mmCIF file of C-alpha atoms in Angstrom:
data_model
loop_
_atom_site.group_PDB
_atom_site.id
_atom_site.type_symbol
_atom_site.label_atom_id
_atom_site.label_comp_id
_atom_site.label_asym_id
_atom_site.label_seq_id
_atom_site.Cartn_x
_atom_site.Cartn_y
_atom_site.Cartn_z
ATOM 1 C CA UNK C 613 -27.444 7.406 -26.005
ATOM 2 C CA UNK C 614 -27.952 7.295 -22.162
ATOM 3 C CA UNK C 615 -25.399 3.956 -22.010
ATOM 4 C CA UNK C 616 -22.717 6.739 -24.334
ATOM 5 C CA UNK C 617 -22.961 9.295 -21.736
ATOM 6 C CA UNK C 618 -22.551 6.952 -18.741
ATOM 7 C CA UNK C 619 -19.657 5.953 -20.598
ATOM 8 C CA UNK C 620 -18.415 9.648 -21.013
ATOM 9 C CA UNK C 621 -19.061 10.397 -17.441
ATOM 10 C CA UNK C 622 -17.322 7.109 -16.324
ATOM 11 C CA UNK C 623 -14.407 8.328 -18.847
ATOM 12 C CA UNK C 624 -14.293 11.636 -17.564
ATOM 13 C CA UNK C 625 -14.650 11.006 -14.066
ATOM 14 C CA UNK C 626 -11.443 9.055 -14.124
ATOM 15 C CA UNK C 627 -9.517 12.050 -15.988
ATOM 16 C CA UNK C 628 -10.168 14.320 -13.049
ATOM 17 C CA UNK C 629 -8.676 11.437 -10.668
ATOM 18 C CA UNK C 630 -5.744 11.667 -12.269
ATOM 19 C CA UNK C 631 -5.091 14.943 -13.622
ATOM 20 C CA UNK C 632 -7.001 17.178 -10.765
ATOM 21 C CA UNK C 633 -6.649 14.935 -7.529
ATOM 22 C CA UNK C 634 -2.913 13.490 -8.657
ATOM 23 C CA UNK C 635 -4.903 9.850 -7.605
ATOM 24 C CA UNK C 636 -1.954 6.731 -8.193
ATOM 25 C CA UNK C 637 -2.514 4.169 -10.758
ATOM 26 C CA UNK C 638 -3.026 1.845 -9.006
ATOM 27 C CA UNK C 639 -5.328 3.827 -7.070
ATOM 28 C CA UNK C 640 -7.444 4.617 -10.304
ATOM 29 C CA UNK C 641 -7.200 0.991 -11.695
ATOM 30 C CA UNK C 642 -9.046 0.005 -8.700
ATOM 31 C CA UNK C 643 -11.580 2.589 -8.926
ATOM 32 C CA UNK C 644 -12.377 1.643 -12.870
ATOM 33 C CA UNK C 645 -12.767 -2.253 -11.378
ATOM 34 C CA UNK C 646 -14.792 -0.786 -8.561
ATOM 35 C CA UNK C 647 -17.256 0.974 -10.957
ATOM 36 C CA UNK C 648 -17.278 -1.426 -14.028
ATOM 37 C CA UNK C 649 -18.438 -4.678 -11.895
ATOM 38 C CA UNK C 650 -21.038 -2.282 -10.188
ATOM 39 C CA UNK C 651 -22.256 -1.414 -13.944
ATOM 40 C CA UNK C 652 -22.416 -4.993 -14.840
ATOM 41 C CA UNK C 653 -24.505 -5.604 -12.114
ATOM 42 C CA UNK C 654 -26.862 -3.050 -12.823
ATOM 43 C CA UNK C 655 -27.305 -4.567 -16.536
ATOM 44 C CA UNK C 656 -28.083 -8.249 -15.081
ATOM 45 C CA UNK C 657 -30.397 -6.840 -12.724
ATOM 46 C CA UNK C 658 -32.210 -4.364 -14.780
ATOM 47 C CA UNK C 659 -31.953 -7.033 -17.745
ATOM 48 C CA UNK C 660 -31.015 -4.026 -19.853
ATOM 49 C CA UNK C 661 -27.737 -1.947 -20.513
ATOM 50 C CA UNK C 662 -26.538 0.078 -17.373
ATOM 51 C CA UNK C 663 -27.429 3.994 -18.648
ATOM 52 C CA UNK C 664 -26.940 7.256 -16.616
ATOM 53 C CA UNK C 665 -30.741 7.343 -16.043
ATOM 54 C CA UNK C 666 -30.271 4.186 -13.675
ATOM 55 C CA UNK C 667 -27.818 6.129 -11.756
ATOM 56 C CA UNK C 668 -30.102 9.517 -11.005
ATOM 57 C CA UNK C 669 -31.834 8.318 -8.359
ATOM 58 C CA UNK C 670 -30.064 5.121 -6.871
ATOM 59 C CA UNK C 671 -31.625 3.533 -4.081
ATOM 60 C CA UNK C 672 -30.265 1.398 -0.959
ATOM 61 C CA UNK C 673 -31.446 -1.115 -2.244
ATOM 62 C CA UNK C 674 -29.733 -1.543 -5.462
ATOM 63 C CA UNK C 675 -26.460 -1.319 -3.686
ATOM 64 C CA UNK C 676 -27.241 -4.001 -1.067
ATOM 65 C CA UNK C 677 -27.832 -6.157 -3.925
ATOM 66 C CA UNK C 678 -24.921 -5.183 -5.360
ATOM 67 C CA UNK C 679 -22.544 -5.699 -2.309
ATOM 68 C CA UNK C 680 -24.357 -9.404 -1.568
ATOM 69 C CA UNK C 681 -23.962 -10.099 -5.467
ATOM 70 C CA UNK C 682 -20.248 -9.439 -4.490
ATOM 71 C CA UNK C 683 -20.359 -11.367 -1.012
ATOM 72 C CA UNK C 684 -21.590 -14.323 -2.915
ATOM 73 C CA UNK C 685 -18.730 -14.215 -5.833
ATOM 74 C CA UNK C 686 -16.603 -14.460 -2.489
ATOM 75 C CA UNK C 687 -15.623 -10.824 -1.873
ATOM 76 C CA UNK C 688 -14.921 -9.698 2.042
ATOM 77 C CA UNK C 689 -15.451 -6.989 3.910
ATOM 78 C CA UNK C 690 -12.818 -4.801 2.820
ATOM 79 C CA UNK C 691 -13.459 -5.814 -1.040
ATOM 80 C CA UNK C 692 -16.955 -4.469 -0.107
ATOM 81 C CA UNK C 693 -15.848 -1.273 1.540
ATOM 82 C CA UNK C 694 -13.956 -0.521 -1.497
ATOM 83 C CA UNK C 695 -16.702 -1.602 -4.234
ATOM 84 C CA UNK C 696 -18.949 1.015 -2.296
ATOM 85 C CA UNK C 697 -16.429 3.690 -2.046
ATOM 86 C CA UNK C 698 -15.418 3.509 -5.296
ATOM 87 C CA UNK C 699 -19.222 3.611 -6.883
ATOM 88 C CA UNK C 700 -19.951 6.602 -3.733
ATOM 89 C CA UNK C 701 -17.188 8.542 -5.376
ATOM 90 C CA UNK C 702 -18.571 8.197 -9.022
ATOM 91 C CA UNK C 703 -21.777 9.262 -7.673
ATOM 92 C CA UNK C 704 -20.392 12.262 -5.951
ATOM 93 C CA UNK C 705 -18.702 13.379 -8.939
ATOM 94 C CA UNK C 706 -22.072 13.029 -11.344
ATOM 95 C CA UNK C 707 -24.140 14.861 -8.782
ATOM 96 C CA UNK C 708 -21.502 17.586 -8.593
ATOM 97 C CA UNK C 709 -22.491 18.098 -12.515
ATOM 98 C CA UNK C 710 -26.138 17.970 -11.695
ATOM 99 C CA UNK C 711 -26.879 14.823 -12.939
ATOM 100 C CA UNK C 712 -27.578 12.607 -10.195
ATOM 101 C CA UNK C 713 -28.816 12.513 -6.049
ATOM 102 C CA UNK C 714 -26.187 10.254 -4.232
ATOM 103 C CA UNK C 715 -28.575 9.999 -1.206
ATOM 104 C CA UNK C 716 -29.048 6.786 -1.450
ATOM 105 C CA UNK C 717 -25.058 6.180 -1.409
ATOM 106 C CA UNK C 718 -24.445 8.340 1.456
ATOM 107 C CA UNK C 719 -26.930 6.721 3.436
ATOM 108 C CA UNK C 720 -25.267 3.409 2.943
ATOM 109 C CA UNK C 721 -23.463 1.672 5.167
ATOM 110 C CA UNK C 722 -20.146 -0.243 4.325
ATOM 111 C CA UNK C 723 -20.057 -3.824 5.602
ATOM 112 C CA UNK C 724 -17.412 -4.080 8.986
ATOM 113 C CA UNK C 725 -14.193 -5.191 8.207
ATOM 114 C CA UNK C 726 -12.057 -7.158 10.989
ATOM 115 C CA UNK C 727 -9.173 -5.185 12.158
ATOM 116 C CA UNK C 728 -6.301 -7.112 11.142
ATOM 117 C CA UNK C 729 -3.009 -6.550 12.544
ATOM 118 C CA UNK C 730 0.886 -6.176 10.561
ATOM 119 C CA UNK C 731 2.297 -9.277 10.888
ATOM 120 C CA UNK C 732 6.406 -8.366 11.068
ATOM 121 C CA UNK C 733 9.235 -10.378 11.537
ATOM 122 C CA UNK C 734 11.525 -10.884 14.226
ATOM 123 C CA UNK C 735 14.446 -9.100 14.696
ATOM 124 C CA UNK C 736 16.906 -11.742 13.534
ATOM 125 C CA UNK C 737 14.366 -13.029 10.539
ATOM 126 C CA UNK C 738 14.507 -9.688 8.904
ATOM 127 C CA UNK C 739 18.550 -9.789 8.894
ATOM 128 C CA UNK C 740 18.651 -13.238 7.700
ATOM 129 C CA UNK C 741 16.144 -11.831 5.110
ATOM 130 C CA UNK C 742 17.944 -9.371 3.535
ATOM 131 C CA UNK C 743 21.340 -10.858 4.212
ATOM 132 C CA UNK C 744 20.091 -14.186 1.945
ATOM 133 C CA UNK C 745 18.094 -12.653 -0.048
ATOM 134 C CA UNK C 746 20.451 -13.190 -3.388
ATOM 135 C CA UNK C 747 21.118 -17.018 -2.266
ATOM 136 C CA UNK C 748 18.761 -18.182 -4.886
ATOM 137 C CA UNK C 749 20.370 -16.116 -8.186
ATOM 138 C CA UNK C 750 22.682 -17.271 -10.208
ATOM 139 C CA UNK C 751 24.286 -14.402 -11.380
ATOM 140 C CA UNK C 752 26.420 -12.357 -9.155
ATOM 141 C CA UNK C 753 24.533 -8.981 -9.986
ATOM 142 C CA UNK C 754 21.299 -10.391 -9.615
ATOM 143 C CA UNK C 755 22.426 -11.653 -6.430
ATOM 144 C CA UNK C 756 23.137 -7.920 -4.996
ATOM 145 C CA UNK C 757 20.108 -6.752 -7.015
ATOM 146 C CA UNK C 758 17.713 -8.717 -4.471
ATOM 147 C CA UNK C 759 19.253 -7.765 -1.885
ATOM 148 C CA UNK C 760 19.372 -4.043 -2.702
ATOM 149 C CA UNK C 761 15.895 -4.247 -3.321
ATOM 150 C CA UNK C 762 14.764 -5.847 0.440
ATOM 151 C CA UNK C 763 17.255 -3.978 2.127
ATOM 152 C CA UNK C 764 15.670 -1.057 0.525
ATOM 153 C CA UNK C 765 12.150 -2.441 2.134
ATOM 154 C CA UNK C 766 13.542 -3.275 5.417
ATOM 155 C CA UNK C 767 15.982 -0.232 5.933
ATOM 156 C CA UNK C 768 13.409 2.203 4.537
ATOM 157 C CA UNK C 769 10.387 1.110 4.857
ATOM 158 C CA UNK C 770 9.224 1.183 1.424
ATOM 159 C CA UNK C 771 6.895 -0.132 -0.589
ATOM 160 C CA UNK C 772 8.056 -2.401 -3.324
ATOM 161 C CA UNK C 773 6.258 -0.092 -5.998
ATOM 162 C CA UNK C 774 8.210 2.695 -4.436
ATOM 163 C CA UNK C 775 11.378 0.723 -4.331
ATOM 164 C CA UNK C 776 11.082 -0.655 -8.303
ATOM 165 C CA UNK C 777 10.358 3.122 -9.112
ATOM 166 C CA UNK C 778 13.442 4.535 -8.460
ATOM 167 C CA UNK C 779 15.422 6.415 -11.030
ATOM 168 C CA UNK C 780 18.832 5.030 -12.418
ATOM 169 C CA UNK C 781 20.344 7.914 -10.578
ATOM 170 C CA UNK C 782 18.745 7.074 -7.262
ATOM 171 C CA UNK C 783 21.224 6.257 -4.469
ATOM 172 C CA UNK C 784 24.143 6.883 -6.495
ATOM 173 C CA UNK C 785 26.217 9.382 -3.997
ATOM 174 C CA UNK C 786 27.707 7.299 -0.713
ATOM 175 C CA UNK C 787 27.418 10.325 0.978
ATOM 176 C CA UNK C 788 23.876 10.576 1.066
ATOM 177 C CA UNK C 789 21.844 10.498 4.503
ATOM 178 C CA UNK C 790 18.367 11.240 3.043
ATOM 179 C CA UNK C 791 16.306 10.690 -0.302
ATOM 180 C CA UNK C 792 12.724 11.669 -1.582
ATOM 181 C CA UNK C 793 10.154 9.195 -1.705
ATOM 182 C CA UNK C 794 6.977 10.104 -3.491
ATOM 183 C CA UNK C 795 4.693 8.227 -2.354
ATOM 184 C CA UNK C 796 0.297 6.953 -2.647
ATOM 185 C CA UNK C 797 -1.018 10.054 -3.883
ATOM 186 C CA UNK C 798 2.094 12.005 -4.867
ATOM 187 C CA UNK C 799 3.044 12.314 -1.467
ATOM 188 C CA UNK C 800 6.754 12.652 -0.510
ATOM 189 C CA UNK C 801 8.661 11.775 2.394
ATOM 190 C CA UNK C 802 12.177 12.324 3.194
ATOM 191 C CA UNK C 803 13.730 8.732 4.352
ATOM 192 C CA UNK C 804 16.877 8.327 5.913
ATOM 193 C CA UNK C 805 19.781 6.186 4.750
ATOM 194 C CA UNK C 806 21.522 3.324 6.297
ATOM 195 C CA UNK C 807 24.880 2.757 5.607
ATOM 196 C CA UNK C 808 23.970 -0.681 5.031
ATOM 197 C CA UNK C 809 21.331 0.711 2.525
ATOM 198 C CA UNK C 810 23.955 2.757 0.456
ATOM 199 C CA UNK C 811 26.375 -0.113 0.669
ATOM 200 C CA UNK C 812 23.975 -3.160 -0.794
ATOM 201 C CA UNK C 813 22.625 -0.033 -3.650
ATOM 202 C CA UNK C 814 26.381 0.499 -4.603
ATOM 203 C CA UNK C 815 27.095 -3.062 -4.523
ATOM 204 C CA UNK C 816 24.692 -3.812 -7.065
ATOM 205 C CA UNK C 817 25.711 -0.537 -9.061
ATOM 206 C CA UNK C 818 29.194 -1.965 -9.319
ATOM 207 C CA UNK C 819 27.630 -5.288 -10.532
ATOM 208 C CA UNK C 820 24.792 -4.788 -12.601
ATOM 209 C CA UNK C 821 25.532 -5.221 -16.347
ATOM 210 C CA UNK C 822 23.516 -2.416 -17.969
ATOM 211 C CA UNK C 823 23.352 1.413 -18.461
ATOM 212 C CA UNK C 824 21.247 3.300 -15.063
ATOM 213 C CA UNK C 825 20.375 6.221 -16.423
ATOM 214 C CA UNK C 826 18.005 8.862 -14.514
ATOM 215 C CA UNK C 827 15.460 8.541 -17.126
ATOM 216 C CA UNK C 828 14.916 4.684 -16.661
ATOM 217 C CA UNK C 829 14.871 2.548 -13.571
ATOM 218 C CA UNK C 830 17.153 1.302 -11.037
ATOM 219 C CA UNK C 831 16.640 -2.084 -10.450
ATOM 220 C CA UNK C 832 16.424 -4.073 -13.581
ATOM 221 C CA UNK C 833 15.361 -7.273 -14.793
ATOM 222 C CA UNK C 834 17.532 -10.490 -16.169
ATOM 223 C CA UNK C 835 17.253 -9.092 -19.965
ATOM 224 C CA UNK C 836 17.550 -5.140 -18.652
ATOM 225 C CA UNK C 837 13.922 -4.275 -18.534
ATOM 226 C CA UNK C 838 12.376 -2.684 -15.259
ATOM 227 C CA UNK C 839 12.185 -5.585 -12.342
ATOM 228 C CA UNK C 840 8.697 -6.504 -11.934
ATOM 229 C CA UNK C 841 7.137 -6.919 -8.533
ATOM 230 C CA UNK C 842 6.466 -10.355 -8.920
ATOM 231 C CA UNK C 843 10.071 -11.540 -9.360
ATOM 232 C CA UNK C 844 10.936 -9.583 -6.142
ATOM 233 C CA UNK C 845 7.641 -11.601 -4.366
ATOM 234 C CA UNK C 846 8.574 -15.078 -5.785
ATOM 235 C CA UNK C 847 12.320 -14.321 -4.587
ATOM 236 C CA UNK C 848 10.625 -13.850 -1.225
ATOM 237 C CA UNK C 849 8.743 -16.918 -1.195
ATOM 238 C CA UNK C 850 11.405 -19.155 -2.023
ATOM 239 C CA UNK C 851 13.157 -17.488 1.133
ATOM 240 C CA UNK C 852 10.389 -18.770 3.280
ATOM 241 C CA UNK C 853 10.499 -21.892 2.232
ATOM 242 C CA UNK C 854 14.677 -22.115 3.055
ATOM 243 C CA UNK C 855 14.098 -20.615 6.445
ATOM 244 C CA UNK C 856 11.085 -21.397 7.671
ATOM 245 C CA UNK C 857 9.129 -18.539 7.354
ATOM 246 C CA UNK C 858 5.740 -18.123 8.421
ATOM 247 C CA UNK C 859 3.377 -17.453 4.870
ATOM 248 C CA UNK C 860 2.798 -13.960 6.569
ATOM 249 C CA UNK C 861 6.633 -12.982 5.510
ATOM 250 C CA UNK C 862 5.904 -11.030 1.938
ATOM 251 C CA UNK C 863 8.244 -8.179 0.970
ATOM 252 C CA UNK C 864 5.360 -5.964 2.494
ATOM 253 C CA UNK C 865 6.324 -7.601 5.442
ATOM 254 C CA UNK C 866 9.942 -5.818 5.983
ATOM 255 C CA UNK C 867 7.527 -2.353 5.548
ATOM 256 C CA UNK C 868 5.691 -4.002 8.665
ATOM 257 C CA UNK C 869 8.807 -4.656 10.573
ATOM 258 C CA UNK C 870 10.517 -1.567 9.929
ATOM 259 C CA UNK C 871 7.988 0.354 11.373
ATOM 260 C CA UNK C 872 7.375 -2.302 14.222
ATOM 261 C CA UNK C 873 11.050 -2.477 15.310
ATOM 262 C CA UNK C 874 11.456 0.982 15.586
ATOM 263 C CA UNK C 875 8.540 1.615 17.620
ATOM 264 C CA UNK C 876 9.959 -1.489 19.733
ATOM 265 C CA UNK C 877 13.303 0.402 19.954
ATOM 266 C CA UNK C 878 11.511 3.374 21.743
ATOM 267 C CA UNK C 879 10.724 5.012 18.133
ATOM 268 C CA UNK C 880 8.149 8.036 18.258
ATOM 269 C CA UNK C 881 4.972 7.224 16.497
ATOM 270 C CA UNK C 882 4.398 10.625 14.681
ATOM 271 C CA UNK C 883 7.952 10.220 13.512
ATOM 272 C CA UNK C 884 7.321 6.722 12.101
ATOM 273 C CA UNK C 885 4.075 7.772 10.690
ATOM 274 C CA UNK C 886 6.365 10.201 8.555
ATOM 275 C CA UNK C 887 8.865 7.800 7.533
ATOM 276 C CA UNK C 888 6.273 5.483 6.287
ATOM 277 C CA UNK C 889 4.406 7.965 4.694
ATOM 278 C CA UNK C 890 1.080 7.368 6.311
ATOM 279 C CA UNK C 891 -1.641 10.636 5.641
ATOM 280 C CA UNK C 892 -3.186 9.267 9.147
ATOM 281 C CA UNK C 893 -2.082 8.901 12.604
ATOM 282 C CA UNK C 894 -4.458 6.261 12.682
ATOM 283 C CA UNK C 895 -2.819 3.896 10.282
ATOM 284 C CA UNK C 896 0.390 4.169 11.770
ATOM 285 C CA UNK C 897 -1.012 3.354 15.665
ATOM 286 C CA UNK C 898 -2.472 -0.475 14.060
ATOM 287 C CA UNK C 899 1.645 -0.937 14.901
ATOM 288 C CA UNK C 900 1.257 -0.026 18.621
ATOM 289 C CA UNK C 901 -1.011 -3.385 19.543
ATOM 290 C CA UNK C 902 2.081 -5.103 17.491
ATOM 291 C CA UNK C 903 4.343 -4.223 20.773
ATOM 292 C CA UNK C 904 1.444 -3.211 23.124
ATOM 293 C CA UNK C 905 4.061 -4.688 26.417
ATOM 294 C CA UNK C 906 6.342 -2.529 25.882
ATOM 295 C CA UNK C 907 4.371 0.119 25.416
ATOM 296 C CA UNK C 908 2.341 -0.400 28.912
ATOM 297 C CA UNK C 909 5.872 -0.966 30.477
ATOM 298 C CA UNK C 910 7.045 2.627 29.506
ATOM 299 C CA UNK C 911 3.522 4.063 30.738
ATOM 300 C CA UNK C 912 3.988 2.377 33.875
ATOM 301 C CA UNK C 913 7.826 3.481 34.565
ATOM 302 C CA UNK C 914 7.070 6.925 32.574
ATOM 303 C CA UNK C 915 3.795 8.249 33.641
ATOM 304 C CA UNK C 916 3.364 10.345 36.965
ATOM 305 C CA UNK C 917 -0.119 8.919 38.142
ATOM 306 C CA UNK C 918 1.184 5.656 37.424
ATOM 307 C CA UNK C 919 4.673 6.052 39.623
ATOM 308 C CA UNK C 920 2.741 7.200 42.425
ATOM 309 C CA UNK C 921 0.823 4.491 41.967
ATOM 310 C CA UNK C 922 3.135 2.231 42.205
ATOM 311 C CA UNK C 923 5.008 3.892 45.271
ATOM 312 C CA UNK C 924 1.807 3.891 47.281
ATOM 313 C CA UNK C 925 1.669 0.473 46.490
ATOM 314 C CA UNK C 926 5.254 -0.311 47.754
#
């Protein structure tokens, strides 16, 4: 009975993600992966089924065993940070109900994961990016569909889940300057449009082969179905292997460089925190170390202490 309930709970808890807090798919697929190899655990190392009573009063213990179970299947820090937030937030949500203490989890530490920086492209790789990004189809209308789709990446800085979500009826007016994104978490943005954006979109509109009505997606597949991410990322990889790319340029890369160039073009922070759709201030800044000269040379030519600094020094 106890392992039905857990089950209910686990069930239930993952209803409220996504009817109450509006929590992405993705976003709640990871949380059900988070939770079920944290229950597994708990059944090898209880030798018995996991049941709600092994839950009521979880110790810090039985989580560091869990997380160095995890480190030893291979997992890093940042797997680890999520396992743990994704079992804290189960536990939060049972002792909201009365059914549990979470103590234990809040007293928990997640492991320290190393600050890794975007890793854009250059100016001039970007461009040759999108401009060659259709070299490798051999239809003409799957030729403008890729690069429709990284121009969208590069231009807007989207996501490629935000990009392959689009309705049919997305982009369809040349006059446009601005669309809607929604973004993680049902967020929306407003993004401005290139002309180049609205140019490679109608392009492929003029080409593509099959009905784009608002009701189904945009950018299509070879046999009309929606195009899959992974088409879009092996596209990409055969790119960087005809230009020389660095393994670091993935679709998610153009996101990177968007944002990056901007900033490097004297581009306000706050305002590219917006266009990316970023909840934090502190997401967006991991782009400032990306162009940290440039930065430092506009504090030193822009800042007062810093000018009479330098004209004392003169």
């Amino acid at each position: 009975m106890q392992k039905g309930e857990l089950l209910a709970e686990k069930a239930a808890w993952l209803a409220t993600l996504a009817d109450e807090r509006n929590a992405s798919a993705h976003t709640i697929a990871a949380y059900e992966r988070d939770l079920r190899q944290f229950l597994v655990f708990l059944t090898g190392y209880n030798a018995r089924p996991a049941a709600l009573s092994d839950l009521a009063d979880l110790r810090t213990a039985e989580l560091r065993a869990f997380l160095a179970s995890r480190r030893g299947d291979g997992a890093g820090a940042r797997s680890l940070g999520r396992n743990l937030s994704g079992v804290r937030a189960f536990l939060r949500h049972l002792e909201r109900k009365g059914l549990v203490s979470a103590a234990g989890a809040r007293a928990m530490r997640a492991p320290k994961a190393q600050k890794s920086l975007p890793r854009p492209l250059s100016v001039d790789d970007a461009l040759v990016v999108t401009e060659d990004a259709g070299s490798f189809a051999v239809e003409p209308w799957i030729s403008a569909r890729d690069v429709a789709v990284l121009t969208l990446l590069y231009g807007c800085g989207l996501r490629i889940s935000e990009a392959l979500g689009l309705p049919g009826d997305a982009l369809a007016d040349p006059n446009e300057r601005a669309m809607a994104i929604s973004g993680k978490g049902g967020k929306t943005r407003l993004v401005p449009l290139l002309p180049a954006v609205l140019q490679a979109v109608a392009e492929y509109r003029r080409l593509c082969p099959f009905a784009l009505p608002a009701e189904e997606p945009l950018f299509r597949g070879a046999r009309g179905g929606p195009l899959r991410p992974q088409i879009v990322q092996r596209n990409m990889a055969r790119l960087r292997g005809a230009l020389g790319l660095p393994a670091s340029a993935t679709p998610h890369a153009l996101r990177h460089s968007f944002a990056t160039h901007l900033l490097a073009a004297g581009g306000d922070l706050r305002t590219i925190q917006d266009l990316l759709g970023h909840a934090s201030l502190s997401t967006t800044q991991t782009y400032t170390a990306v162009d940290s000269g440039r930065l430092m040379s506009i504090y030193r030519s822009a800042h007062p202490r810093a000018r009479r600094k330098s004209a004392a020094e003169g």
